[in-house]
């Protein structure tokens, strides 16, 4: 039995880099950022926040991934020659799904900030978050070329598609679906899952902070009585 041909890696977290290459090691971890965002960020968001904006954000990323896979299997453009060493030649390279994911994320996140949706840092400091996720998007794109998983053309194709799909999905959610958010909130399923929409509140972090303190104060006053 030819053992190497019988084995296949889980490509979700299987990232190779040259031994002793510290930059490659760092970029290998950076290329896993989409996994951290998906499994850590959005799963945690649903468990603890249940915001409709965040839920539809996550749905958009899933749709973007399906679009990416459809284009890859239709175009069937091979990865660069280094795919042999990386054991990645059995999948197609155009467009890069990592680049598409990160640029979708950066585009959608920025548009949410421009519209004042979210609970991070307040309006004056949102440029910090924009700088962070756009920097991560660019470094992730670079990492896929540096590590040999994609060509420059493939990562730029993914980035372009991510911006287009991210911007389009944001428009769909906030122009076509947003009027139905109250209906979703008040539906049987929405009430069971406790989903909510706070995008109409300018500073959600301050709003929740003030209400949490007020609730605790009322609870203490009630016990005192």
PDB file of C-alpha atoms in Angstrom:
ATOM      1  CA  UNK A   1       0.000   0.000   0.000  1.00  0.00           C
ATOM      2  CA  UNK A   2       1.340   3.424  -0.970  1.00  0.00           C
ATOM      3  CA  UNK A   3       0.669   5.135   2.354  1.00  0.00           C
ATOM      4  CA  UNK A   4       1.221   8.824   1.296  1.00  0.00           C
ATOM      5  CA  UNK A   5      -1.435   8.502  -1.408  1.00  0.00           C
ATOM      6  CA  UNK A   6      -3.905   7.078   1.120  1.00  0.00           C
ATOM      7  CA  UNK A   7      -3.669  10.095   3.430  1.00  0.00           C
ATOM      8  CA  UNK A   8      -5.224  13.522   3.038  1.00  0.00           C
ATOM      9  CA  UNK A   9      -4.858  16.536   5.326  1.00  0.00           C
ATOM     10  CA  UNK A  10      -7.695  18.655   6.704  1.00  0.00           C
ATOM     11  CA  UNK A  11      -6.975  21.816   4.708  1.00  0.00           C
ATOM     12  CA  UNK A  12      -8.944  24.050   7.079  1.00  0.00           C
ATOM     13  CA  UNK A  13      -5.980  24.299   9.455  1.00  0.00           C
ATOM     14  CA  UNK A  14      -3.220  22.524   7.492  1.00  0.00           C
ATOM     15  CA  UNK A  15      -0.701  25.276   6.690  1.00  0.00           C
ATOM     16  CA  UNK A  16       2.924  24.554   5.765  1.00  0.00           C
ATOM     17  CA  UNK A  17       5.940  26.867   5.899  1.00  0.00           C
ATOM     18  CA  UNK A  18       9.694  26.401   5.417  1.00  0.00           C
ATOM     19  CA  UNK A  19      11.462  25.107   8.503  1.00  0.00           C
ATOM     20  CA  UNK A  20      13.390  27.904  10.218  1.00  0.00           C
ATOM     21  CA  UNK A  21      11.492  30.651   8.385  1.00  0.00           C
ATOM     22  CA  UNK A  22      10.225  32.881  11.202  1.00  0.00           C
ATOM     23  CA  UNK A  23       8.273  35.154   8.847  1.00  0.00           C
ATOM     24  CA  UNK A  24       6.702  32.095   7.243  1.00  0.00           C
ATOM     25  CA  UNK A  25       5.757  30.782  10.686  1.00  0.00           C
ATOM     26  CA  UNK A  26       4.108  34.099  11.536  1.00  0.00           C
ATOM     27  CA  UNK A  27       2.272  34.249   8.191  1.00  0.00           C
ATOM     28  CA  UNK A  28       1.107  30.659   8.608  1.00  0.00           C
ATOM     29  CA  UNK A  29      -0.725  31.740  11.771  1.00  0.00           C
ATOM     30  CA  UNK A  30      -2.044  34.848  10.013  1.00  0.00           C
ATOM     31  CA  UNK A  31      -3.491  32.688   7.244  1.00  0.00           C
ATOM     32  CA  UNK A  32      -5.604  30.970   9.926  1.00  0.00           C
ATOM     33  CA  UNK A  33      -7.330  34.240  10.860  1.00  0.00           C
ATOM     34  CA  UNK A  34     -10.433  33.358   8.761  1.00  0.00           C
ATOM     35  CA  UNK A  35     -10.774  30.147  10.807  1.00  0.00           C
ATOM     36  CA  UNK A  36     -10.502  32.067  14.077  1.00  0.00           C
ATOM     37  CA  UNK A  37     -13.078  34.604  12.893  1.00  0.00           C
ATOM     38  CA  UNK A  38     -15.503  31.929  11.729  1.00  0.00           C
ATOM     39  CA  UNK A  39     -15.294  29.440  14.590  1.00  0.00           C
ATOM     40  CA  UNK A  40     -14.365  31.836  17.385  1.00  0.00           C
ATOM     41  CA  UNK A  41     -15.904  35.150  16.416  1.00  0.00           C
ATOM     42  CA  UNK A  42     -19.243  34.281  14.872  1.00  0.00           C
ATOM     43  CA  UNK A  43     -20.000  31.221  17.013  1.00  0.00           C
ATOM     44  CA  UNK A  44     -19.271  33.259  20.153  1.00  0.00           C
ATOM     45  CA  UNK A  45     -21.321  36.137  18.758  1.00  0.00           C
ATOM     46  CA  UNK A  46     -24.365  33.939  18.266  1.00  0.00           C
ATOM     47  CA  UNK A  47     -24.030  32.329  21.693  1.00  0.00           C
ATOM     48  CA  UNK A  48     -23.593  35.565  23.639  1.00  0.00           C
ATOM     49  CA  UNK A  49     -24.937  38.421  21.491  1.00  0.00           C
ATOM     50  CA  UNK A  50     -27.615  37.083  19.084  1.00  0.00           C
ATOM     51  CA  UNK A  51     -27.560  40.298  17.042  1.00  0.00           C
ATOM     52  CA  UNK A  52     -29.364  40.103  13.698  1.00  0.00           C
ATOM     53  CA  UNK A  53     -26.705  42.270  12.062  1.00  0.00           C
ATOM     54  CA  UNK A  54     -24.008  39.830  13.178  1.00  0.00           C
ATOM     55  CA  UNK A  55     -26.057  36.799  12.158  1.00  0.00           C
ATOM     56  CA  UNK A  56     -26.620  38.135   8.652  1.00  0.00           C
ATOM     57  CA  UNK A  57     -22.950  39.127   8.510  1.00  0.00           C
ATOM     58  CA  UNK A  58     -22.070  35.480   9.123  1.00  0.00           C
ATOM     59  CA  UNK A  59     -24.647  34.266   6.597  1.00  0.00           C
ATOM     60  CA  UNK A  60     -23.046  36.570   4.025  1.00  0.00           C
ATOM     61  CA  UNK A  61     -19.626  35.017   4.637  1.00  0.00           C
ATOM     62  CA  UNK A  62     -21.112  31.555   4.078  1.00  0.00           C
ATOM     63  CA  UNK A  63     -22.729  32.716   0.827  1.00  0.00           C
ATOM     64  CA  UNK A  64     -19.409  34.244  -0.227  1.00  0.00           C
ATOM     65  CA  UNK A  65     -17.687  30.911   0.378  1.00  0.00           C
ATOM     66  CA  UNK A  66     -20.238  29.065  -1.766  1.00  0.00           C
ATOM     67  CA  UNK A  67     -19.670  31.606  -4.549  1.00  0.00           C
ATOM     68  CA  UNK A  68     -15.919  31.084  -4.234  1.00  0.00           C
ATOM     69  CA  UNK A  69     -16.228  27.300  -4.473  1.00  0.00           C
ATOM     70  CA  UNK A  70     -18.554  27.560  -7.477  1.00  0.00           C
ATOM     71  CA  UNK A  71     -16.116  29.809  -9.347  1.00  0.00           C
ATOM     72  CA  UNK A  72     -13.140  27.619  -8.431  1.00  0.00           C
ATOM     73  CA  UNK A  73     -14.779  24.440  -9.710  1.00  0.00           C
ATOM     74  CA  UNK A  74     -15.958  26.231 -12.852  1.00  0.00           C
ATOM     75  CA  UNK A  75     -12.675  27.943 -13.775  1.00  0.00           C
ATOM     76  CA  UNK A  76     -10.427  25.118 -12.486  1.00  0.00           C
ATOM     77  CA  UNK A  77      -7.261  27.219 -12.413  1.00  0.00           C
ATOM     78  CA  UNK A  78      -4.382  25.336 -10.808  1.00  0.00           C
ATOM     79  CA  UNK A  79      -2.394  26.568  -7.856  1.00  0.00           C
ATOM     80  CA  UNK A  80       1.281  27.523  -8.336  1.00  0.00           C
ATOM     81  CA  UNK A  81       3.877  24.750  -8.719  1.00  0.00           C
ATOM     82  CA  UNK A  82       4.717  24.956  -5.021  1.00  0.00           C
ATOM     83  CA  UNK A  83       1.399  23.214  -4.315  1.00  0.00           C
ATOM     84  CA  UNK A  84       3.203  19.861  -4.649  1.00  0.00           C
ATOM     85  CA  UNK A  85       5.322  20.533  -1.557  1.00  0.00           C
ATOM     86  CA  UNK A  86       2.280  21.936   0.244  1.00  0.00           C
ATOM     87  CA  UNK A  87       0.051  18.947  -0.629  1.00  0.00           C
ATOM     88  CA  UNK A  88      -2.514  21.391  -1.990  1.00  0.00           C
ATOM     89  CA  UNK A  89      -2.632  20.490  -5.680  1.00  0.00           C
ATOM     90  CA  UNK A  90      -5.934  18.647  -5.352  1.00  0.00           C
ATOM     91  CA  UNK A  91      -7.820  21.965  -4.979  1.00  0.00           C
ATOM     92  CA  UNK A  92      -8.081  24.925  -7.344  1.00  0.00           C
ATOM     93  CA  UNK A  93      -6.515  28.317  -6.753  1.00  0.00           C
ATOM     94  CA  UNK A  94      -8.582  31.035  -8.493  1.00  0.00           C
ATOM     95  CA  UNK A  95      -9.911  32.984  -6.690  1.00  0.00           C
ATOM     96  CA  UNK A  96      -8.239  32.707  -3.276  1.00  0.00           C
ATOM     97  CA  UNK A  97     -10.868  31.888  -0.656  1.00  0.00           C
ATOM     98  CA  UNK A  98      -8.733  33.320   2.169  1.00  0.00           C
ATOM     99  CA  UNK A  99      -8.410  36.672   0.406  1.00  0.00           C
ATOM    100  CA  UNK A 100     -12.094  36.703  -0.496  1.00  0.00           C
ATOM    101  CA  UNK A 101     -13.099  35.923   3.112  1.00  0.00           C
ATOM    102  CA  UNK A 102     -10.902  38.627   4.640  1.00  0.00           C
ATOM    103  CA  UNK A 103     -11.818  41.352   2.155  1.00  0.00           C
ATOM    104  CA  UNK A 104     -15.515  40.513   2.491  1.00  0.00           C
ATOM    105  CA  UNK A 105     -15.060  40.803   6.262  1.00  0.00           C
ATOM    106  CA  UNK A 106     -13.140  44.094   6.043  1.00  0.00           C
ATOM    107  CA  UNK A 107     -15.613  45.633   3.583  1.00  0.00           C
ATOM    108  CA  UNK A 108     -18.715  44.637   5.559  1.00  0.00           C
ATOM    109  CA  UNK A 109     -17.147  45.667   8.862  1.00  0.00           C
ATOM    110  CA  UNK A 110     -16.167  49.080   7.476  1.00  0.00           C
ATOM    111  CA  UNK A 111     -19.631  49.685   6.064  1.00  0.00           C
ATOM    112  CA  UNK A 112     -21.151  48.813   9.431  1.00  0.00           C
ATOM    113  CA  UNK A 113     -18.866  51.382  11.047  1.00  0.00           C
ATOM    114  CA  UNK A 114     -19.758  54.036   8.463  1.00  0.00           C
ATOM    115  CA  UNK A 115     -23.430  53.466   9.190  1.00  0.00           C
ATOM    116  CA  UNK A 116     -22.842  53.573  12.940  1.00  0.00           C
ATOM    117  CA  UNK A 117     -23.715  49.923  13.518  1.00  0.00           C
ATOM    118  CA  UNK A 118     -21.869  48.136  16.290  1.00  0.00           C
ATOM    119  CA  UNK A 119     -20.687  48.485  19.857  1.00  0.00           C
ATOM    120  CA  UNK A 120     -16.924  48.914  19.512  1.00  0.00           C
ATOM    121  CA  UNK A 121     -15.040  51.938  20.854  1.00  0.00           C
ATOM    122  CA  UNK A 122     -17.612  54.575  19.887  1.00  0.00           C
ATOM    123  CA  UNK A 123     -17.720  56.725  16.786  1.00  0.00           C
ATOM    124  CA  UNK A 124     -14.429  58.595  17.333  1.00  0.00           C
ATOM    125  CA  UNK A 125     -12.199  55.513  17.470  1.00  0.00           C
ATOM    126  CA  UNK A 126     -13.671  53.331  14.742  1.00  0.00           C
ATOM    127  CA  UNK A 127     -10.777  54.163  12.426  1.00  0.00           C
ATOM    128  CA  UNK A 128      -8.613  51.978  14.714  1.00  0.00           C
ATOM    129  CA  UNK A 129     -10.805  48.966  14.009  1.00  0.00           C
ATOM    130  CA  UNK A 130     -10.829  49.778  10.289  1.00  0.00           C
ATOM    131  CA  UNK A 131      -7.032  49.904  10.283  1.00  0.00           C
ATOM    132  CA  UNK A 132      -6.864  46.581  12.127  1.00  0.00           C
ATOM    133  CA  UNK A 133      -9.123  44.501   9.902  1.00  0.00           C
ATOM    134  CA  UNK A 134      -7.887  46.003   6.617  1.00  0.00           C
ATOM    135  CA  UNK A 135      -4.308  45.345   7.741  1.00  0.00           C
ATOM    136  CA  UNK A 136      -5.239  41.743   8.566  1.00  0.00           C
ATOM    137  CA  UNK A 137      -6.870  41.388   5.150  1.00  0.00           C
ATOM    138  CA  UNK A 138      -3.777  42.637   3.318  1.00  0.00           C
ATOM    139  CA  UNK A 139      -1.354  40.551   5.400  1.00  0.00           C
ATOM    140  CA  UNK A 140      -3.519  37.441   4.930  1.00  0.00           C
ATOM    141  CA  UNK A 141      -3.508  38.034   1.169  1.00  0.00           C
ATOM    142  CA  UNK A 142       0.287  38.408   1.221  1.00  0.00           C
ATOM    143  CA  UNK A 143       0.681  35.263   3.340  1.00  0.00           C
ATOM    144  CA  UNK A 144      -1.035  33.091   0.732  1.00  0.00           C
ATOM    145  CA  UNK A 145       1.472  34.172  -1.909  1.00  0.00           C
ATOM    146  CA  UNK A 146       4.501  34.041   0.392  1.00  0.00           C
ATOM    147  CA  UNK A 147       3.654  30.527   1.600  1.00  0.00           C
ATOM    148  CA  UNK A 148       3.145  29.344  -1.986  1.00  0.00           C
ATOM    149  CA  UNK A 149      -0.561  28.516  -1.895  1.00  0.00           C
ATOM    150  CA  UNK A 150      -1.609  31.115  -4.492  1.00  0.00           C
ATOM    151  CA  UNK A 151      -0.312  33.362  -7.230  1.00  0.00           C
ATOM    152  CA  UNK A 152      -0.584  37.156  -7.045  1.00  0.00           C
ATOM    153  CA  UNK A 153      -3.408  37.071  -9.593  1.00  0.00           C
ATOM    154  CA  UNK A 154      -5.368  34.555  -7.526  1.00  0.00           C
ATOM    155  CA  UNK A 155      -5.210  36.551  -4.285  1.00  0.00           C
ATOM    156  CA  UNK A 156      -6.141  39.809  -6.022  1.00  0.00           C
ATOM    157  CA  UNK A 157      -9.072  38.050  -7.675  1.00  0.00           C
ATOM    158  CA  UNK A 158     -10.223  36.839  -4.253  1.00  0.00           C
ATOM    159  CA  UNK A 159      -9.791  40.300  -2.723  1.00  0.00           C
ATOM    160  CA  UNK A 160     -11.767  41.957  -5.524  1.00  0.00           C
ATOM    161  CA  UNK A 161     -14.559  39.421  -5.295  1.00  0.00           C
ATOM    162  CA  UNK A 162     -14.635  39.787  -1.509  1.00  0.00           C
ATOM    163  CA  UNK A 163     -15.099  43.560  -1.748  1.00  0.00           C
ATOM    164  CA  UNK A 164     -17.840  43.204  -4.374  1.00  0.00           C
ATOM    165  CA  UNK A 165     -19.759  40.450  -2.576  1.00  0.00           C
ATOM    166  CA  UNK A 166     -19.285  42.116   0.828  1.00  0.00           C
ATOM    167  CA  UNK A 167     -20.568  45.472  -0.386  1.00  0.00           C
ATOM    168  CA  UNK A 168     -23.465  43.866  -2.252  1.00  0.00           C
ATOM    169  CA  UNK A 169     -24.521  41.756   0.726  1.00  0.00           C
ATOM    170  CA  UNK A 170     -24.370  44.767   3.039  1.00  0.00           C
ATOM    171  CA  UNK A 171     -26.741  46.586   0.692  1.00  0.00           C
ATOM    172  CA  UNK A 172     -29.092  43.576   0.583  1.00  0.00           C
ATOM    173  CA  UNK A 173     -29.170  43.266   4.380  1.00  0.00           C
ATOM    174  CA  UNK A 174     -29.530  46.956   5.218  1.00  0.00           C
ATOM    175  CA  UNK A 175     -31.780  48.003   2.339  1.00  0.00           C
ATOM    176  CA  UNK A 176     -33.951  44.969   1.598  1.00  0.00           C
ATOM    177  CA  UNK A 177     -33.891  42.809   4.742  1.00  0.00           C
ATOM    178  CA  UNK A 178     -33.571  45.422   7.491  1.00  0.00           C
ATOM    179  CA  UNK A 179     -37.303  46.408   7.413  1.00  0.00           C
ATOM    180  CA  UNK A 180     -38.091  42.785   8.340  1.00  0.00           C
ATOM    181  CA  UNK A 181     -35.832  42.715  11.409  1.00  0.00           C
ATOM    182  CA  UNK A 182     -38.741  43.576  13.791  1.00  0.00           C
ATOM    183  CA  UNK A 183     -40.733  40.727  12.266  1.00  0.00           C
ATOM    184  CA  UNK A 184     -37.847  38.311  12.859  1.00  0.00           C
ATOM    185  CA  UNK A 185     -37.437  39.576  16.429  1.00  0.00           C
ATOM    186  CA  UNK A 186     -41.130  39.067  17.215  1.00  0.00           C
ATOM    187  CA  UNK A 187     -41.449  35.703  15.459  1.00  0.00           C
ATOM    188  CA  UNK A 188     -41.760  32.512  17.520  1.00  0.00           C
ATOM    189  CA  UNK A 189     -38.282  31.402  16.497  1.00  0.00           C
ATOM    190  CA  UNK A 190     -36.806  34.832  17.126  1.00  0.00           C
ATOM    191  CA  UNK A 191     -38.273  35.012  20.612  1.00  0.00           C
ATOM    192  CA  UNK A 192     -37.166  31.459  21.375  1.00  0.00           C
ATOM    193  CA  UNK A 193     -33.588  32.164  20.307  1.00  0.00           C
ATOM    194  CA  UNK A 194     -33.664  35.688  21.829  1.00  0.00           C
ATOM    195  CA  UNK A 195     -32.346  37.304  18.645  1.00  0.00           C
ATOM    196  CA  UNK A 196     -32.394  41.086  18.597  1.00  0.00           C
ATOM    197  CA  UNK A 197     -31.458  44.162  16.593  1.00  0.00           C
ATOM    198  CA  UNK A 198     -29.648  47.055  18.263  1.00  0.00           C
ATOM    199  CA  UNK A 199     -28.381  48.758  15.105  1.00  0.00           C
ATOM    200  CA  UNK A 200     -30.723  51.705  15.792  1.00  0.00           C
ATOM    201  CA  UNK A 201     -28.837  52.466  19.037  1.00  0.00           C
ATOM    202  CA  UNK A 202     -25.885  54.838  18.405  1.00  0.00           C
ATOM    203  CA  UNK A 203     -23.559  53.460  21.110  1.00  0.00           C
ATOM    204  CA  UNK A 204     -24.602  49.954  22.116  1.00  0.00           C
ATOM    205  CA  UNK A 205     -21.695  49.461  24.503  1.00  0.00           C
ATOM    206  CA  UNK A 206     -22.633  52.562  26.534  1.00  0.00           C
ATOM    207  CA  UNK A 207     -26.331  51.670  26.318  1.00  0.00           C
ATOM    208  CA  UNK A 208     -25.774  48.169  27.703  1.00  0.00           C
ATOM    209  CA  UNK A 209     -23.349  49.458  30.337  1.00  0.00           C
ATOM    210  CA  UNK A 210     -25.841  52.026  31.637  1.00  0.00           C
ATOM    211  CA  UNK A 211     -28.726  49.549  31.638  1.00  0.00           C
ATOM    212  CA  UNK A 212     -26.706  46.830  33.366  1.00  0.00           C
ATOM    213  CA  UNK A 213     -25.734  49.265  36.139  1.00  0.00           C
ATOM    214  CA  UNK A 214     -29.311  50.505  36.435  1.00  0.00           C
ATOM    215  CA  UNK A 215     -30.639  46.939  36.673  1.00  0.00           C
ATOM    216  CA  UNK A 216     -28.143  46.051  39.389  1.00  0.00           C
ATOM    217  CA  UNK A 217     -29.002  49.238  41.317  1.00  0.00           C
ATOM    218  CA  UNK A 218     -32.716  48.421  41.107  1.00  0.00           C
ATOM    219  CA  UNK A 219     -32.035  44.881  42.296  1.00  0.00           C
ATOM    220  CA  UNK A 220     -30.064  46.139  45.291  1.00  0.00           C
ATOM    221  CA  UNK A 221     -32.773  48.722  46.107  1.00  0.00           C
ATOM    222  CA  UNK A 222     -35.455  46.008  45.891  1.00  0.00           C
ATOM    223  CA  UNK A 223     -33.559  43.746  48.295  1.00  0.00           C
ATOM    224  CA  UNK A 224     -33.071  46.652  50.677  1.00  0.00           C
ATOM    225  CA  UNK A 225     -36.827  47.296  50.745  1.00  0.00           C
TER     226      UNK A 225
END
